[in-house]
Coordinates of C-alpha atoms and ligand atoms in Angstrom, one line a residue:
M616 CA 0.0 0.0 0.0
T617 CA 1.2 3.5 -0.7
H618 CA 1.1 6.6 1.4
H619 CA 1.9 9.1 -1.3
N620 CA -0.2 11.8 0.3
E621 CA 1.7 11.8 3.5
S622 CA 5.0 11.7 1.7
D623 CA 4.0 14.7 -0.3
F624 CA 3.0 16.5 2.8
T625 CA 6.3 15.8 4.5
N626 CA 8.1 17.6 1.7
N627 CA 5.7 20.5 1.6
R628 CA 7.4 23.5 2.9
N629 CA 4.8 26.0 1.7
P630 CA 4.9 28.8 4.2
E631 CA 1.3 29.6 3.7
C632 CA 0.4 26.3 5.3
R633 CA 2.1 27.3 8.4
Q634 CA 0.3 30.6 8.6
D635 CA -2.9 28.5 8.7
N636 CA -2.0 27.0 12.0
I637 CA -4.6 27.7 14.6
Y638 CA -2.6 29.1 17.4
D639 CA -4.3 32.4 17.4
P640 CA -2.7 35.0 19.6
V641 CA -6.1 35.9 21.2
V642 CA -6.6 32.4 22.5
N643 CA -4.4 31.8 25.5
E644 CA -1.1 33.4 26.4
S645 CA 0.3 30.3 28.1
R646 CA -0.5 28.0 25.2
R647 CA 0.9 30.5 22.7
A648 CA 4.0 30.8 24.8
F649 CA 4.3 27.0 24.8
F650 CA 4.1 26.7 21.1
K651 CA 6.5 29.6 20.7
T652 CA 9.1 27.8 22.7
T653 CA 8.6 24.4 21.3
G654 CA 7.5 25.4 17.8
A655 CA 10.8 24.4 16.3
T656 CA 10.4 20.9 17.5
I657 CA 6.8 20.6 16.4
F658 CA 7.1 22.2 13.0
A659 CA 10.4 20.7 12.0
A660 CA 9.5 17.2 13.1
P661 CA 11.0 15.2 10.2
S662 CA 9.2 11.9 10.4
I663 CA 5.7 11.5 9.2
L664 CA 4.8 8.1 10.4
T665 CA 2.5 5.9 8.4
S666 CA 2.3 2.7 10.4
R667 CA 1.2 2.2 13.9
K668 CA 3.4 1.0 16.7
S669 CA 6.6 1.9 15.0
A670 CA 9.4 2.3 17.4
A671 CA 10.2 5.7 15.9
Q672 CA 6.9 7.1 16.8
V673 CA 6.8 10.0 19.2
V674 CA 4.1 9.1 21.6
E675 CA 2.7 10.5 24.8
P676 CA 4.9 10.2 27.9
I677 CA 4.5 6.9 29.7
L678 CA 2.1 7.7 32.5
P679 CA 1.7 5.3 35.5
P680 CA -1.8 3.7 35.5
S681 CA -4.5 5.4 37.4
P682 CA -4.7 4.1 41.1
P683 CA -6.9 1.1 41.5
T684 CA -10.6 1.4 42.4
T685 CA -13.0 -1.1 44.0
P686 CA -15.8 -1.6 41.5
W687 CA -19.5 -1.2 41.9
Q688 CA -19.4 1.2 44.9
E689 CA -21.8 3.9 43.7
E690 CA -25.2 3.9 42.1
L691 CA -26.4 6.0 39.3
P692 CA -29.8 7.6 39.9
E693 CA -32.7 5.4 38.9
V694 CA -34.4 8.4 37.3
M695 CA -32.5 10.9 35.1
E696 CA -34.2 14.2 35.8
S697 CA -34.6 16.7 33.0
L698 CA -33.5 20.3 33.4
Q699 CA -36.1 22.7 34.8
Q700 CA -37.0 25.8 32.8
T701 CA -36.0 29.2 34.0
D702 CA -38.3 32.2 33.6
L703 CA -36.1 34.6 31.8
F704 CA -38.8 37.2 32.0
A705 CA -38.5 37.4 35.8
G706 CA -34.8 37.5 36.2
P707 CA -32.4 40.5 36.6
L708 CA -31.4 40.4 32.9
P709 CA -33.7 41.4 30.0
P710 CA -35.4 38.6 28.0
P711 CA -33.8 37.1 24.8
Q712 CA -33.8 39.1 21.6
G713 CA -32.8 38.7 18.0
T714 CA -29.9 41.1 18.2
A715 CA -27.2 40.4 20.7
N716 CA -27.9 42.5 23.9
T717 CA -24.4 43.6 24.5
A718 CA -25.6 46.4 26.7
A719 CA -27.0 43.8 29.1
G720 CA -23.7 41.8 29.0
E721 CA -24.4 39.4 26.2
C722 CA -21.3 38.6 24.0
G723 CA -21.3 40.0 20.5
R724 CA -22.8 37.1 18.6
A725 CA -24.3 37.6 15.1
E726 CA -28.1 38.2 14.9
H727 CA -30.3 35.2 15.3
Q728 CA -31.4 34.0 11.9
R729 CA -35.1 33.3 11.1
W730 CA -36.0 35.1 14.4
D731 CA -38.9 36.9 12.7
E732 CA -40.4 33.6 11.4
L733 CA -40.3 32.1 14.8
F734 CA -41.3 35.0 17.1
A735 CA -43.7 37.9 17.0
A736 CA -41.3 40.8 18.0
P737 CA -37.6 41.7 18.1
V738 CA -37.7 40.8 21.8
L739 CA -39.1 37.4 22.9
Q740 CA -42.6 37.5 24.2
P741 CA -43.8 35.2 27.1
G742 CA -44.8 31.7 26.1
E743 CA -42.9 31.7 22.7
A744 CA -40.1 29.3 23.7
D745 CA -38.9 26.9 26.3
L746 CA -36.3 28.9 28.3
Y747 CA -33.3 27.4 30.1
E748 CA -30.4 28.9 32.0
L749 CA -27.0 27.2 32.3
K750 CA -23.9 28.4 34.0
V751 CA -20.5 26.9 33.2
E752 CA -18.9 26.6 36.7
A753 CA -15.9 25.1 38.4
V754 CA -17.3 22.5 40.7
T755 CA -14.7 21.6 43.3
N756 CA -16.1 18.5 44.9
H757 CA -17.0 16.1 42.2
V758 CA -16.6 12.4 43.2
F759 CA -15.6 10.1 40.3
H760 CA -15.2 7.2 42.7
P761 CA -15.3 6.9 46.5
D762 CA -11.7 5.7 46.4
Y763 CA -10.7 9.0 44.9
P764 CA -10.9 12.4 46.7
P765 CA -13.5 15.0 45.7
Q766 CA -12.0 17.2 43.0
L767 CA -12.3 19.8 40.4
V768 CA -14.6 19.4 37.3
W769 CA -16.2 22.0 35.1
N770 CA -19.9 21.5 34.4
Y771 CA -22.9 23.0 32.9
V772 CA -24.9 23.8 36.0
G773 CA -28.7 24.4 36.0
R774 CA -31.1 24.3 38.9
T775 CA -33.5 21.7 40.1
E776 CA -37.1 22.6 41.1
S777 CA -35.9 23.1 44.7
G778 CA -33.1 25.4 43.6
A779 CA -30.3 22.8 44.1
P780 CA -27.6 22.7 41.5
H781 CA -28.2 20.3 38.6
F782 CA -24.9 19.2 37.1
N783 CA -24.7 18.6 33.4
P784 CA -28.5 18.3 33.1
T785 CA -30.3 16.6 30.3
I786 CA -32.6 18.9 28.3
F787 CA -35.8 17.5 26.8
A788 CA -37.0 19.3 23.7
R789 CA -39.7 18.8 21.1
Y790 CA -39.8 19.6 17.4
G791 CA -41.9 22.7 16.6
R792 CA -41.1 24.2 20.0
P793 CA -38.1 26.6 20.1
V794 CA -35.7 26.4 23.0
I795 CA -33.5 29.3 24.1
V796 CA -30.6 28.5 26.4
R797 CA -29.0 31.4 28.2
L798 CA -25.4 30.3 28.8
H799 CA -23.3 32.1 31.4
N800 CA -19.6 31.8 31.7
E801 CA -18.7 31.7 35.4
L802 CA -15.4 29.9 35.1
P803 CA -12.4 31.5 37.0
E804 CA -10.7 33.8 34.6
N805 CA -7.3 33.2 36.0
H806 CA -7.5 29.4 35.6
G807 CA -4.6 27.8 33.8
S808 CA -2.0 30.4 34.6
D809 CA 0.2 27.4 35.7
S810 CA 0.2 26.0 32.2
T811 CA 2.6 23.2 32.8
A812 CA 0.6 21.4 35.4
L813 CA -1.3 18.4 34.1
T814 CA -4.0 19.3 36.6
G815 CA -4.4 22.9 35.5
F816 CA -5.8 22.0 32.0
G817 CA -8.7 23.7 30.4
S818 CA -9.3 27.2 29.1
P819 CA -11.9 29.4 30.8
E820 CA -13.4 30.7 27.6
I821 CA -16.3 28.7 26.3
S822 CA -18.3 28.1 23.1
M823 CA -21.3 25.7 23.4
H824 CA -21.9 23.3 20.5
L825 CA -25.2 21.3 20.3
H826 CA -24.1 18.3 18.4
N827 CA -25.7 17.9 15.7
L828 CA -28.7 20.2 15.8
H829 CA -29.9 21.8 12.6
V830 CA -29.2 25.3 13.8
A831 CA -28.0 28.7 12.7
S832 CA -24.3 29.5 12.8
E833 CA -24.5 32.0 15.7
S834 CA -26.1 29.3 17.9
D835 CA -23.9 26.5 16.7
G836 CA -21.0 27.1 19.0
F837 CA -18.5 27.9 16.3
P838 CA -15.0 27.3 17.8
G839 CA -13.9 30.9 17.1
D840 CA -16.9 32.2 18.9
F841 CA -15.6 31.5 22.4
F842 CA -16.2 34.1 25.1
S843 CA -15.7 35.2 28.7
K844 CA -16.3 38.4 30.5
T845 CA -13.1 39.9 29.1
K846 CA -12.0 37.7 26.2
K847 CA -13.5 36.8 22.9
G848 CA -12.7 34.5 20.0
P849 CA -11.6 35.9 16.7
T850 CA -15.0 35.5 15.1
L851 CA -17.1 37.1 17.8
G852 CA -18.0 40.8 18.0
A853 CA -17.4 41.4 21.7
P854 CA -16.8 39.5 25.0
G855 CA -19.6 39.1 27.4
R856 CA -20.9 37.4 30.5
F857 CA -23.5 35.3 28.7
K858 CA -24.8 34.2 25.3
D859 CA -28.3 33.2 24.2
H860 CA -28.4 30.2 22.0
L861 CA -31.6 29.7 19.9
Y862 CA -32.5 26.1 19.1
P863 CA -35.5 26.4 16.8
N864 CA -36.1 22.6 16.8
I865 CA -37.1 22.6 13.2
Y866 CA -36.4 19.7 10.9
A867 CA -33.8 20.2 8.1
G868 CA -35.6 21.0 4.9
L869 CA -37.5 24.1 6.1
D870 CA -37.0 26.0 2.9
E871 CA -37.9 23.1 0.7
F872 CA -40.9 21.7 2.6
G873 CA -42.2 24.7 4.6
G874 CA -43.9 24.1 8.0
I875 CA -41.2 23.0 10.4
G876 CA -39.3 21.1 7.7
D877 CA -39.0 17.4 6.7
S878 CA -39.8 15.0 9.5
R879 CA -37.6 12.3 7.9
E880 CA -34.7 14.5 9.1
A881 CA -35.6 14.2 12.8
L882 CA -32.8 14.0 15.4
G883 CA -33.2 12.3 18.7
T884 CA -30.0 11.8 20.8
L885 CA -28.0 15.0 20.8
W886 CA -25.4 16.3 23.2
Y887 CA -24.0 19.7 24.0
H888 CA -20.4 20.3 24.8
D889 CA -17.7 22.9 24.8
H890 CA -16.1 23.5 21.4
T891 CA -13.6 26.3 22.2
L892 CA -10.9 26.7 19.5
N893 CA -7.8 24.6 20.5
F894 CA -9.3 23.6 23.8
T895 CA -12.2 21.3 23.0
A896 CA -10.5 18.2 24.4
P897 CA -9.4 19.7 27.8
N898 CA -12.6 21.6 28.3
A899 CA -14.9 18.7 27.4
V900 CA -12.8 16.2 29.3
R901 CA -13.0 18.6 32.3
G902 CA -16.7 17.9 32.2
I903 CA -18.4 20.5 30.0
A904 CA -20.8 18.1 28.2
A905 CA -24.4 16.9 28.6
F906 CA -27.4 15.4 26.7
Y907 CA -30.2 17.1 24.7
L908 CA -33.0 14.8 23.7
L909 CA -35.4 15.8 21.0
F910 CA -38.8 14.3 20.5
D911 CA -41.6 14.6 17.9
E912 CA -44.8 12.9 16.9
L913 CA -43.2 9.5 16.1
D914 CA -40.5 9.4 18.7
S915 CA -42.8 11.1 21.2
G916 CA -41.1 10.2 24.4
D917 CA -44.3 8.6 25.7
E918 CA -44.8 4.8 25.6
H919 CA -48.5 5.4 26.5
D920 CA -49.0 7.7 23.5
V921 CA -52.4 7.0 21.9
N922 CA -51.5 8.8 18.7
A923 CA -51.4 6.0 16.0
N924 CA -48.2 7.4 14.6
A925 CA -46.3 7.2 17.9
L926 CA -43.6 4.5 18.0
R927 CA -44.1 4.1 21.8
L928 CA -40.5 3.2 22.5
P929 CA -39.5 2.8 26.1
S930 CA -39.8 6.3 27.6
H931 CA -38.7 8.3 30.6
P932 CA -37.7 7.2 33.2
Y933 CA -36.9 4.0 31.3
D934 CA -35.2 6.1 28.6
Y935 CA -31.8 6.5 30.1
P936 CA -28.7 8.3 28.6
L937 CA -25.2 7.0 29.3
V938 CA -22.1 9.0 28.5
F939 CA -18.7 7.3 28.5
K940 CA -15.5 9.3 29.0
D941 CA -11.9 8.0 29.4
L942 CA -9.9 9.7 32.2
R943 CA -6.4 9.4 33.6
F944 CA -5.6 10.0 37.3
N945 CA -2.2 10.7 38.9
T946 CA -0.9 9.0 42.0
N947 CA -2.7 11.6 44.2
R948 CA -5.9 10.3 42.5
I949 CA -6.5 13.6 40.7
H950 CA -7.6 13.8 37.1
I951 CA -4.8 14.8 34.7
F952 CA -4.8 15.8 31.0
D953 CA -2.0 17.0 28.8
Q954 CA -3.5 19.7 26.6
F955 CA -0.3 20.7 24.9
N956 CA 0.7 17.2 23.7
P957 CA -0.7 16.5 20.2
E958 CA -0.9 12.9 21.4
G959 CA -3.2 14.0 24.3
T960 CA -3.7 11.8 27.3
L961 CA -5.4 8.4 26.9
G962 CA -7.7 7.6 29.9
D963 CA -7.5 4.3 31.6
K964 CA -10.6 4.8 33.8
I965 CA -13.9 4.8 31.9
T966 CA -16.5 7.0 33.6
V967 CA -20.2 6.4 33.0
N968 CA -22.2 9.6 33.6
G969 CA -19.2 10.9 35.6
K970 CA -18.7 7.9 37.8
I971 CA -16.1 5.1 37.6
E972 CA -17.6 1.6 37.7
P973 CA -21.1 2.6 38.8
V974 CA -24.2 0.4 39.3
L975 CA -27.5 1.1 37.6
K976 CA -30.5 -0.7 39.2
V977 CA -33.2 -1.4 36.7
A978 CA -36.8 -2.8 36.7
R979 CA -37.8 -6.0 35.0
R980 CA -38.9 -4.4 31.7
K981 CA -37.6 -2.8 28.5
Y982 CA -35.2 0.2 28.6
R983 CA -34.0 2.5 26.0
L984 CA -30.3 3.2 26.7
R985 CA -28.7 6.0 24.8
L986 CA -24.9 5.4 24.7
L987 CA -22.5 8.3 23.9
D988 CA -18.8 8.2 23.4
S989 CA -17.8 11.6 24.6
G990 CA -14.1 11.0 24.1
P991 CA -11.6 12.6 24.3
S992 CA -10.2 9.9 22.1
R993 CA -11.1 6.3 23.1
F994 CA -13.2 4.0 20.9
Y995 CA -15.4 1.3 22.4
Q996 CA -16.9 -2.0 21.5
F997 CA -19.6 -2.6 24.0
H998 CA -21.2 -6.0 24.8
L999 CA -23.8 -6.8 27.4
V1000 CA -22.8 -9.9 29.3
N1001 CA -24.0 -11.8 32.3
A1002 CA -21.9 -12.7 35.4
A1003 CA -20.5 -15.7 33.4
N1004 CA -19.5 -13.3 30.5
V1005 CA -22.1 -14.8 28.2
V1006 CA -23.1 -12.3 25.6
Q1007 CA -26.7 -11.0 25.8
R1008 CA -28.8 -9.7 22.9
F1009 CA -30.5 -6.4 22.4
T1010 CA -32.1 -4.2 19.7
Y1011 CA -30.2 -1.4 18.0
I1012 CA -32.7 1.4 17.1
A1013 CA -30.7 4.6 16.5
N1014 CA -27.2 5.6 15.5
D1015 CA -25.8 9.1 16.0
G1016 CA -28.9 11.3 16.4
N1017 CA -31.2 9.2 14.4
L1018 CA -33.6 6.4 14.5
L1019 CA -32.7 3.8 11.9
P1020 CA -35.2 3.1 9.2
R1021 CA -35.7 -0.3 10.7
P1022 CA -34.5 -1.7 14.1
L1023 CA -31.6 -4.2 14.1
F1024 CA -32.8 -7.0 16.3
N1025 CA -30.7 -9.6 18.1
Q1026 CA -27.5 -7.5 18.2
T1027 CA -24.6 -8.4 20.4
R1028 CA -22.2 -5.5 20.1
I1029 CA -22.0 -1.7 19.7
R1030 CA -19.0 -0.1 18.2
L1031 CA -18.6 3.6 19.0
A1032 CA -16.1 6.2 17.9
V1033 CA -15.8 9.5 19.6
A1034 CA -19.1 11.5 19.4
E1035 CA -21.0 8.6 18.0
R1036 CA -24.2 7.6 19.7
A1037 CA -26.2 4.3 19.8
D1038 CA -29.7 3.9 21.1
I1039 CA -30.4 0.3 22.1
V1040 CA -33.4 -1.3 23.7
V1041 CA -32.6 -4.0 26.3
D1042 CA -35.4 -6.2 27.6
F1043 CA -34.6 -6.8 31.3
S1044 CA -37.9 -8.7 31.8
Q1045 CA -36.2 -11.9 30.6
Y1046 CA -34.0 -11.9 33.7
P1047 CA -35.0 -13.0 37.2
L1048 CA -34.8 -10.5 40.0
G1049 CA -31.3 -10.1 41.4
T1050 CA -29.6 -10.8 38.0
A1051 CA -26.4 -8.9 37.5
L1052 CA -25.4 -7.9 34.0
Y1053 CA -22.4 -5.9 32.8
L1054 CA -21.6 -3.6 30.0
V1055 CA -18.1 -4.5 28.9
N1056 CA -15.7 -2.8 26.5
R1057 CA -13.7 -5.3 24.5
L1058 CA -11.9 -2.9 22.3
E1059 CA -8.2 -2.5 23.2
Q1060 CA -6.6 0.8 22.7
D1061 CA -3.2 1.8 24.0
D1062 CA -2.7 5.3 22.5
T1063 CA -4.9 8.2 21.4
R1064 CA -4.6 7.5 17.7
G1065 CA -7.2 4.8 17.3
P1066 CA -8.3 1.4 18.6
D1067 CA -6.5 -1.9 18.3
D1068 CA -7.9 -5.4 18.7
V1069 CA -11.1 -6.8 20.1
R1070 CA -10.4 -9.0 23.0
A1071 CA -12.8 -11.0 25.2
P1072 CA -13.9 -10.9 28.0
G1073 CA -13.2 -7.2 28.0
R1074 CA -13.4 -4.7 30.8
R1075 CA -16.6 -4.2 32.8
V1076 CA -17.5 -0.5 32.9
L1077 CA -21.1 -0.6 34.2
K1078 CA -23.1 -3.0 36.3
F1079 CA -26.8 -3.5 35.9
I1080 CA -28.8 -5.1 38.7
V1081 CA -32.4 -6.2 37.9
D1082 CA -33.7 -5.3 41.3
R1083 CA -37.5 -4.7 41.0
E1084 CA -40.7 -5.5 39.2
P1085 CA -42.0 -2.5 37.2
A1086 CA -44.5 -0.4 39.0
E1087 CA -47.0 -0.9 36.1
P1088 CA -47.1 -3.2 33.0
D1089 CA -44.6 -2.4 30.3
V1090 CA -46.6 -1.1 27.4
S1091 CA -43.5 0.1 25.4
R1092 CA -42.6 -1.7 22.1
V1093 CA -40.1 -1.6 19.3
P1094 CA -42.0 -1.5 16.0
D1095 CA -40.7 -3.1 12.8
F1096 CA -40.4 0.3 11.1
L1097 CA -38.9 3.4 12.9
R1098 CA -38.4 6.4 10.7
P1099 CA -38.3 6.6 6.9
L1100 CA -35.1 7.7 5.2
R1101 CA -34.9 10.2 2.4
R1102 CA -32.3 8.8 0.0
P1103 CA -30.8 11.0 -2.7
T1104 CA -32.0 10.2 -6.2
A1105 CA -29.6 9.2 -9.0
T1106 CA -30.2 12.6 -10.5
E1107 CA -29.3 14.4 -7.3
I1108 CA -26.2 12.3 -6.9
A1109 CA -25.1 13.0 -10.5
A1110 CA -25.7 16.7 -10.1
A1111 CA -23.9 17.1 -6.7
R1112 CA -20.6 18.9 -6.6
V1113 CA -17.8 16.6 -5.4
R1114 CA -15.2 17.7 -2.9
N1115 CA -12.2 15.7 -1.7
W1116 CA -11.1 15.9 1.9
V1117 CA -7.9 14.1 3.0
F1118 CA -7.1 13.7 6.6
T1119 CA -3.4 13.3 7.4
R1120 CA -0.7 13.6 9.9
K1121 CA 1.4 16.7 9.3
N1122 CA 4.5 17.9 11.1
G1123 CA 3.5 16.2 14.3
M1124 CA -0.1 17.5 14.2
W1125 CA -3.1 16.8 12.1
A1126 CA -4.3 18.4 8.8
I1127 CA -7.1 18.4 6.4
N1128 CA -6.0 18.7 2.7
D1129 CA -2.6 19.6 4.0
R1130 CA -3.7 22.6 6.0
F1131 CA -4.4 23.4 9.6
M1132 CA -7.5 25.0 11.1
N1133 CA -8.0 28.7 10.4
A1134 CA -11.1 30.0 12.2
N1135 CA -10.8 33.4 10.6
S1136 CA -11.7 32.6 7.0
P1137 CA -13.5 29.8 5.3
R1138 CA -11.7 27.1 3.2
I1139 CA -14.8 26.8 1.0
T1140 CA -18.2 28.5 0.6
I1141 CA -21.3 26.5 -0.3
T1142 CA -24.5 27.9 -1.6
K1143 CA -27.5 27.4 0.7
G1144 CA -29.8 24.7 -0.6
S1145 CA -27.2 22.9 -2.6
A1146 CA -26.2 19.3 -2.2
E1147 CA -22.6 17.9 -2.4
I1148 CA -20.7 14.7 -2.3
W1149 CA -17.8 14.7 0.1
N1150 CA -15.0 12.2 -0.3
L1151 CA -13.6 11.7 3.1
N1152 CA -10.3 10.0 2.9
N1153 CA -7.9 8.7 5.6
P1154 CA -4.9 7.4 3.6
S1155 CA -3.0 6.5 6.7
G1156 CA -2.6 3.0 8.2
G1157 CA -1.8 4.5 11.6
W1158 CA -4.8 6.4 12.7
S1159 CA -8.6 6.5 13.0
H1160 CA -10.5 9.7 12.4
P1161 CA -14.2 10.0 13.4
I1162 CA -15.2 13.0 11.2
H1163 CA -18.0 15.3 12.3
I1164 CA -19.8 17.7 10.0
H1165 CA -21.8 20.5 11.6
L1166 CA -25.3 21.6 10.6
E1167 CA -26.2 18.7 8.4
E1168 CA -26.1 14.9 8.4
G1169 CA -25.0 12.8 5.4
I1170 CA -25.7 9.5 3.9
I1171 CA -22.8 7.2 3.1
L1172 CA -22.9 6.2 -0.5
N1173 CA -19.8 4.1 -0.7
K1174 CA -17.1 2.9 1.6
F1175 CA -13.6 1.7 0.6
I1176 CA -10.8 0.2 2.5
D1177 CA -7.4 0.0 0.8
G1178 CA -9.2 1.2 -2.3
V1179 CA -11.6 -1.8 -2.3
A1180 CA -15.3 -1.2 -1.9
V1181 CA -16.7 -2.8 1.3
P1182 CA -20.2 -3.3 2.5
I1183 CA -21.6 -0.4 4.6
P1184 CA -22.5 -1.8 8.1
A1185 CA -26.2 -1.9 8.8
H1186 CA -26.0 0.7 11.5
E1187 CA -24.2 3.2 9.1
R1188 CA -27.0 2.9 6.5
G1189 CA -29.2 5.6 8.0
R1190 CA -28.2 9.3 8.4
K1191 CA -24.8 10.0 10.1
D1192 CA -23.2 13.0 11.7
V1193 CA -20.0 11.1 12.5
F1194 CA -18.1 9.3 9.7
V1195 CA -15.7 6.9 11.2
L1196 CA -12.6 6.7 9.0
G1197 CA -10.5 3.7 10.1
P1198 CA -7.1 3.2 8.6
N1199 CA -6.8 3.4 4.8
T1200 CA -10.6 4.2 4.6
R1201 CA -12.5 6.4 2.2
M1202 CA -16.2 7.3 2.2
R1203 CA -18.4 9.1 -0.3
V1204 CA -21.0 11.0 1.6
F1205 CA -24.0 12.8 0.2
I1206 CA -25.0 16.0 2.1
R1207 CA -27.5 18.8 1.6
F1208 CA -26.7 22.2 3.1
R1209 CA -30.0 23.8 4.0
D1210 CA -31.9 26.6 5.7
F1211 CA -29.1 28.6 7.4
V1212 CA -26.1 30.6 6.4
G1213 CA -22.8 31.4 8.1
K1214 CA -19.8 29.7 9.4
Y1215 CA -19.6 26.0 10.4
V1216 CA -16.9 23.4 10.8
M1217 CA -15.9 19.9 9.9
H1218 CA -13.4 18.2 12.1
C1219 CA -12.0 15.1 13.5
H1220 CA -13.9 14.3 16.7
N1221 CA -10.9 12.7 18.3
T1222 CA -10.8 15.9 20.2
I1223 CA -7.1 15.8 20.5
H1224 CA -6.7 15.7 16.7
E1225 CA -9.3 18.4 16.5
D1226 CA -7.5 20.7 18.9
H1227 CA -4.2 20.1 17.0
A1228 CA -5.7 21.5 13.9
M1229 CA -7.7 18.8 12.1
M1230 CA -10.6 21.0 11.5
V1231 CA -11.8 23.1 8.6
R1232 CA -14.2 26.1 8.5
F1233 CA -16.8 26.1 5.7
D1234 CA -19.3 28.8 5.1
I1235 CA -22.8 28.7 3.7
S1236 CA -24.0 31.7 1.8
E1237 CA -27.3 32.8 0.3
D1238 CA -26.0 32.5 -3.2
Ligands
CU1222 CU1 -8.6 12.2 14.0

């Protein structure tokens, strides 16, 4: 096999490429200083390595393993509460408006697109939207595990009904009903002044991305739109204490279909996380990430729904999101992360909803479990096993944000790359009370570049205990058809513009088409309403890149490994927002760019690759 692209890149000394590197002076003085002092090493690195596990590779420093923990000490809550709304008409700040309210302390975002279609006046009127308030805060007493001391995390913090803090709350939303989230940045401004400490990682400026909502650019959490009270990203008008995000909850296809768009484009399992330029990995691994679940007439979130169209999948509280994150702890049992190393820090402790080796007690009935790999860079292959490690079966109903056209019954494994999601339905009614089951990860991975082999029995990351009969009969179901899929026609495919995107290692960092991220100007501009075919190509044998495209989902038309067409796995045959490029893999993806204009990004969602420049800005324009 050849690696001509990477060889070409090695020899490329075009100075313009270097100017494209992302280390914007406005970002962070300490990080800039770091790259200034070590820049020679990084940019002159002579060896571009194309095969894994080569002795010549520069890899992350060898860290001792995280201190041991005794498993199954803590229980996850049996009910995952949703975030309470906040009455933004009653608070000290003025209500949301279309134009950024910089006089009231809002950062200088662009004007909300389509505001006049959604609302009656330039300032929101009562009852027009669901309103939420979140503060990003430093939380100093988080417990990952009882064997580890309480310690610092950063979270989205809302309030419960009683006024108690609600950490990384799940937001429930519904198509046709806009949501406005008022996001406050209350992180300590002087955080990270000790830039060399592995425990001082993270940058206290934030940009909130709701992955992968069909949303206007100014509410998308563009990486260059980060803000704090005194600092701002290069693409934002002014710093501020807060920012209003408008989530219209319309389906893609608004311009084409009218109403609230095309219901075939519905999304279900979304998550919001920090997306600050250069600092997504440290900020998200620090804990700034949570779920946003979106419902509509089909996926109505009510298993008792009498509407004949309703799917009646298992619903709250038996609809339960689970987020996985790999963390590394030092000998003092404190979470560490190396935000300066382009190899990042591979975690060896897998947290589930912020806890190491927790227990979830379940009733004897069906559950919808929504699994999310939030990175920073570990891939998983999950199996559900019993105490004797015998693999159990379940039904796979949704990949990424989307219900599959038809459920995949009798599944035994879930493979997840960073940012991928899988919704599965597990029927716990087949087990006697007292049964213990485990979610195990069988995918080996020993660096941040990508996964290795599958090995049984794997590592247990979550324990289920079937501990009670359901309070009422289980009326939920998994119908044979879930949501129809709009496939592109042959005419649309033939008419689509084709673009090639090549994802490679470059000078010790990560590039797209030989260039690094530049937040300040678009690499390409696309006309709103057009459709394109994107060739996503990972010519390396050494790395895996889960590629995420903002705003729109795509449909994989073809997949090639080593240039040979391979079947597209069943779970990748619906819509996708993460395209998992394994080694020597290329995909042709059909995408429509609809309804909104402005700046967006495509990037590797191995957040370490992303932060080290494997990201591209694309703009959508009116014509
Ligand atoms: Cu990558």
